GROMACS .gro file of C-alpha atoms in nm:
model
  206
    1UNK     CA    1   3.900   2.488   9.012
    2UNK     CA    2   4.092   2.381   9.329
    3UNK     CA    3   4.146   2.707   9.414
    4UNK     CA    4   3.745   2.756   9.443
    5UNK     CA    5   3.790   2.370   9.633
    6UNK     CA    6   4.077   2.493   9.875
    7UNK     CA    7   3.833   2.857   9.965
    8UNK     CA    8   3.498   2.597  10.065
    9UNK     CA    9   3.695   2.408  10.268
   10UNK     CA   10   3.864   2.712  10.464
   11UNK     CA   11   3.475   2.810  10.499
   12UNK     CA   12   3.326   2.475  10.561
   13UNK     CA   13   3.604   2.478  10.878
   14UNK     CA   14   3.406   2.740  11.022
   15UNK     CA   15   3.142   2.549  11.099
   16UNK     CA   16   3.257   2.220  11.139
   17UNK     CA   17   3.233   2.299  11.512
   18UNK     CA   18   2.963   2.566  11.553
   19UNK     CA   19   2.684   2.494  11.729
   20UNK     CA   20   2.346   2.312  11.613
   21UNK     CA   21   2.062   2.461  11.628
   22UNK     CA   22   1.770   2.448  11.874
   23UNK     CA   23   1.463   2.593  11.739
   24UNK     CA   24   1.186   2.356  11.909
   25UNK     CA   25   1.357   2.475  12.274
   26UNK     CA   26   1.094   2.575  12.486
   27UNK     CA   27   1.097   2.915  12.653
   28UNK     CA   28   0.967   3.031  12.978
   29UNK     CA   29   0.714   3.317  12.959
   30UNK     CA   30   0.688   3.374  13.395
   31UNK     CA   31   0.900   3.493  13.666
   32UNK     CA   32   0.780   3.182  13.863
   33UNK     CA   33   0.966   2.982  13.507
   34UNK     CA   34   1.267   3.195  13.486
   35UNK     CA   35   1.453   3.046  13.757
   36UNK     CA   36   1.460   2.675  13.653
   37UNK     CA   37   1.473   2.782  13.237
   38UNK     CA   38   1.772   2.930  13.361
   39UNK     CA   39   1.895   2.620  13.501
   40UNK     CA   40   1.783   2.393  13.250
   41UNK     CA   41   1.986   2.618  12.988
   42UNK     CA   42   2.301   2.618  13.207
   43UNK     CA   43   2.296   2.209  13.164
   44UNK     CA   44   2.234   2.138  12.858
   45UNK     CA   45   2.386   2.464  12.658
   46UNK     CA   46   2.692   2.227  12.605
   47UNK     CA   47   2.502   1.936  12.400
   48UNK     CA   48   2.446   2.246  12.176
   49UNK     CA   49   2.720   2.187  12.031
   50UNK     CA   50   2.820   1.967  11.722
   51UNK     CA   51   3.167   1.852  11.889
   52UNK     CA   52   3.332   1.833  12.196
   53UNK     CA   53   3.610   1.867  12.307
   54UNK     CA   54   3.843   1.562  12.304
   55UNK     CA   55   3.645   1.459  11.950
   56UNK     CA   56   3.825   1.411  11.583
   57UNK     CA   57   3.739   1.484  11.272
   58UNK     CA   58   3.753   1.337  10.930
   59UNK     CA   59   3.712   1.568  10.698
   60UNK     CA   60   3.830   1.656  10.317
   61UNK     CA   61   4.055   1.909  10.407
   62UNK     CA   62   4.291   1.681  10.659
   63UNK     CA   63   4.231   1.550  11.064
   64UNK     CA   64   4.073   1.751  11.304
   65UNK     CA   65   4.015   1.768  11.717
   66UNK     CA   66   3.905   2.016  11.851
   67UNK     CA   67   4.067   2.026  12.212
   68UNK     CA   68   3.893   2.294  12.386
   69UNK     CA   69   3.648   2.531  12.393
   70UNK     CA   70   3.428   2.818  12.595
   71UNK     CA   71   3.092   2.928  12.439
   72UNK     CA   72   3.068   3.145  12.789
   73UNK     CA   73   3.322   3.490  12.714
   74UNK     CA   74   2.935   3.702  12.565
   75UNK     CA   75   2.885   3.988  12.478
   76UNK     CA   76   3.186   4.233  12.435
   77UNK     CA   77   3.108   4.620  12.422
   78UNK     CA   78   3.376   4.839  12.154
   79UNK     CA   79   3.278   5.165  12.101
   80UNK     CA   80   2.969   5.179  11.965
   81UNK     CA   81   2.995   4.820  11.804
   82UNK     CA   82   2.878   4.529  12.016
   83UNK     CA   83   3.077   4.192  11.961
   84UNK     CA   84   2.899   3.883  12.068
   85UNK     CA   85   3.108   3.573  12.102
   86UNK     CA   86   2.951   3.264  12.069
   87UNK     CA   87   3.342   3.062  12.071
   88UNK     CA   88   3.655   3.043  12.175
   89UNK     CA   89   3.800   2.710  12.045
   90UNK     CA   90   4.123   2.555  12.038
   91UNK     CA   91   4.215   2.298  11.778
   92UNK     CA   92   4.465   2.108  11.539
   93UNK     CA   93   4.475   1.932  11.199
   94UNK     CA   94   4.692   1.711  10.924
   95UNK     CA   95   4.598   1.841  10.693
   96UNK     CA   96   4.513   1.673  10.332
   97UNK     CA   97   4.631   1.710   9.934
   98UNK     CA   98   4.509   2.065   9.870
   99UNK     CA   99   4.438   2.187  10.182
  100UNK     CA  100   4.763   2.080  10.278
  101UNK     CA  101   4.926   2.271   9.927
  102UNK     CA  102   4.650   2.592  10.064
  103UNK     CA  103   4.775   2.643  10.336
  104UNK     CA  104   5.169   2.552  10.270
  105UNK     CA  105   5.148   2.355  10.595
  106UNK     CA  106   5.166   1.988  10.714
  107UNK     CA  107   4.994   2.017  11.062
  108UNK     CA  108   4.844   2.378  11.249
  109UNK     CA  109   4.767   2.397  11.574
  110UNK     CA  110   4.506   2.692  11.596
  111UNK     CA  111   4.250   2.922  11.811
  112UNK     CA  112   3.912   2.969  11.644
  113UNK     CA  113   3.678   3.269  11.757
  114UNK     CA  114   3.345   3.340  11.537
  115UNK     CA  115   3.120   3.614  11.627
  116UNK     CA  116   2.860   3.824  11.533
  117UNK     CA  117   2.904   4.228  11.493
  118UNK     CA  118   2.662   4.474  11.538
  119UNK     CA  119   2.678   4.810  11.530
  120UNK     CA  120   2.450   5.054  11.779
  121UNK     CA  121   2.519   5.324  11.642
  122UNK     CA  122   2.270   5.600  11.405
  123UNK     CA  123   2.612   5.637  11.269
  124UNK     CA  124   2.843   5.445  10.995
  125UNK     CA  125   3.159   5.301  11.200
  126UNK     CA  126   3.480   5.112  11.087
  127UNK     CA  127   3.656   4.872  11.210
  128UNK     CA  128   3.945   4.644  11.096
  129UNK     CA  129   3.911   4.277  11.251
  130UNK     CA  130   4.204   4.186  11.048
  131UNK     CA  131   4.377   4.386  11.312
  132UNK     CA  132   4.276   4.206  11.606
  133UNK     CA  133   4.569   4.034  11.787
  134UNK     CA  134   4.539   3.678  12.002
  135UNK     CA  135   4.889   3.719  12.255
  136UNK     CA  136   4.855   3.311  12.435
  137UNK     CA  137   4.865   3.215  12.776
  138UNK     CA  138   5.274   3.062  12.665
  139UNK     CA  139   5.331   3.471  12.510
  140UNK     CA  140   5.278   3.421  12.177
  141UNK     CA  141   5.171   3.674  11.973
  142UNK     CA  142   4.910   3.673  11.645
  143UNK     CA  143   4.697   3.766  11.430
  144UNK     CA  144   4.464   3.639  11.216
  145UNK     CA  145   4.536   3.398  10.868
  146UNK     CA  146   4.410   3.591  10.558
  147UNK     CA  147   4.397   3.253  10.395
  148UNK     CA  148   4.187   3.088  10.671
  149UNK     CA  149   3.962   3.327  10.850
  150UNK     CA  150   3.597   3.432  10.696
  151UNK     CA  151   3.729   3.757  10.816
  152UNK     CA  152   3.433   4.049  10.930
  153UNK     CA  153   3.440   4.322  10.612
  154UNK     CA  154   3.551   4.664  10.784
  155UNK     CA  155   3.281   4.939  10.726
  156UNK     CA  156   2.980   4.901  10.864
  157UNK     CA  157   2.628   5.115  10.838
  158UNK     CA  158   2.430   5.194  11.051
  159UNK     CA  159   2.259   4.923  11.254
  160UNK     CA  160   2.421   4.656  11.029
  161UNK     CA  161   2.475   4.351  11.198
  162UNK     CA  162   2.742   4.112  11.039
  163UNK     CA  163   2.923   3.736  11.124
  164UNK     CA  164   3.262   3.552  11.064
  165UNK     CA  165   3.502   3.353  11.239
  166UNK     CA  166   3.879   3.430  11.302
  167UNK     CA  167   4.156   3.174  11.239
  168UNK     CA  168   4.484   3.203  11.435
  169UNK     CA  169   4.751   2.976  11.395
  170UNK     CA  170   5.005   2.983  11.563
  171UNK     CA  171   5.375   2.906  11.546
  172UNK     CA  172   5.506   2.827  11.910
  173UNK     CA  173   5.396   2.594  12.153
  174UNK     CA  174   5.085   2.354  12.157
  175UNK     CA  175   4.738   2.423  12.184
  176UNK     CA  176   4.739   2.088  12.481
  177UNK     CA  177   4.845   2.355  12.669
  178UNK     CA  178   4.750   2.680  12.651
  179UNK     CA  179   4.516   2.827  12.981
  180UNK     CA  180   4.444   3.082  12.844
  181UNK     CA  181   4.448   3.375  12.541
  182UNK     CA  182   4.383   3.781  12.562
  183UNK     CA  183   4.188   3.838  12.241
  184UNK     CA  184   4.296   4.308  12.201
  185UNK     CA  185   4.006   4.394  11.932
  186UNK     CA  186   4.105   4.830  11.749
  187UNK     CA  187   3.903   5.082  11.852
  188UNK     CA  188   3.667   5.105  11.566
  189UNK     CA  189   3.617   5.525  11.365
  190UNK     CA  190   3.364   5.760  11.207
  191UNK     CA  191   3.467   5.755  10.820
  192UNK     CA  192   3.711   6.054  10.858
  193UNK     CA  193   3.941   5.753  11.035
  194UNK     CA  194   3.872   5.944  11.397
  195UNK     CA  195   3.841   5.638  11.666
  196UNK     CA  196   3.466   5.615  11.843
  197UNK     CA  197   3.554   5.479  12.183
  198UNK     CA  198   3.875   5.258  12.341
  199UNK     CA  199   4.065   4.936  12.218
  200UNK     CA  200   3.971   4.651  12.456
  201UNK     CA  201   4.121   4.370  12.566
  202UNK     CA  202   3.972   4.078  12.739
  203UNK     CA  203   4.093   3.718  12.843
  204UNK     CA  204   3.914   3.391  12.779
  205UNK     CA  205   4.011   3.060  13.027
  206UNK     CA  206   4.041   2.739  12.778
   0.00000   0.00000   0.00000
C-alpha cells in the first residue's frame, strides 16, 4: 500500500501545475475576428493555469513552490515525431513522510517538462524518452528521474499519440537562479534501430 500511495503522489505532482480546461471558450470563425481572438488568447493564456509562479501548494506529499514557467515552447519536430510541450516549469518542494522516504530526500528542486508526442508517420517508431536530457544555465546536465517521471513508453505505432511528464531533479544550484534550460531529445529509430531524423536541442528561457 505504501508503494501505491507514493506512486500516486508522484503521478499527482505531474497534474499539480497543469492548465485548467477552457471548454467554454468562444472560437472566432471569420478572418475579421481572428486578430482580436489572437490578442484575447495571448491575454488570457496565463490565466488558464491552475497555479502561478510564486504559488505554494501544500499536498499530501509535501509543500511545493512553483518558481517559474514557460508555456510558450510550442511544438518541436524530431524526425517523424512531433513533441507538443505545454510547459517547462521549475519547482522546489519540502517532502513529507512516505513520499520523502520514497524519493530519498527531504527537499528537492526540479525542472518539470510536460509533453504530448505524436507519431505522424505511417511506420512504427521507437524513441527513448528516458534518454531526454537537460542542461541548465548553471551548467548541470540532468537525466529524468525514474521515480517521479511519467515516462512515455518507447514504442509508437503509426499515428499514435502519447503523453508524459519528465522530472529532472537538480543536484546543484538553485532553481530561482536558473535563466534557461537546454533540452536535448535523441533521434527516434525504426524497428531495426536505424535513426530516423536527427537529435534535436533547443533552449527554453525561464
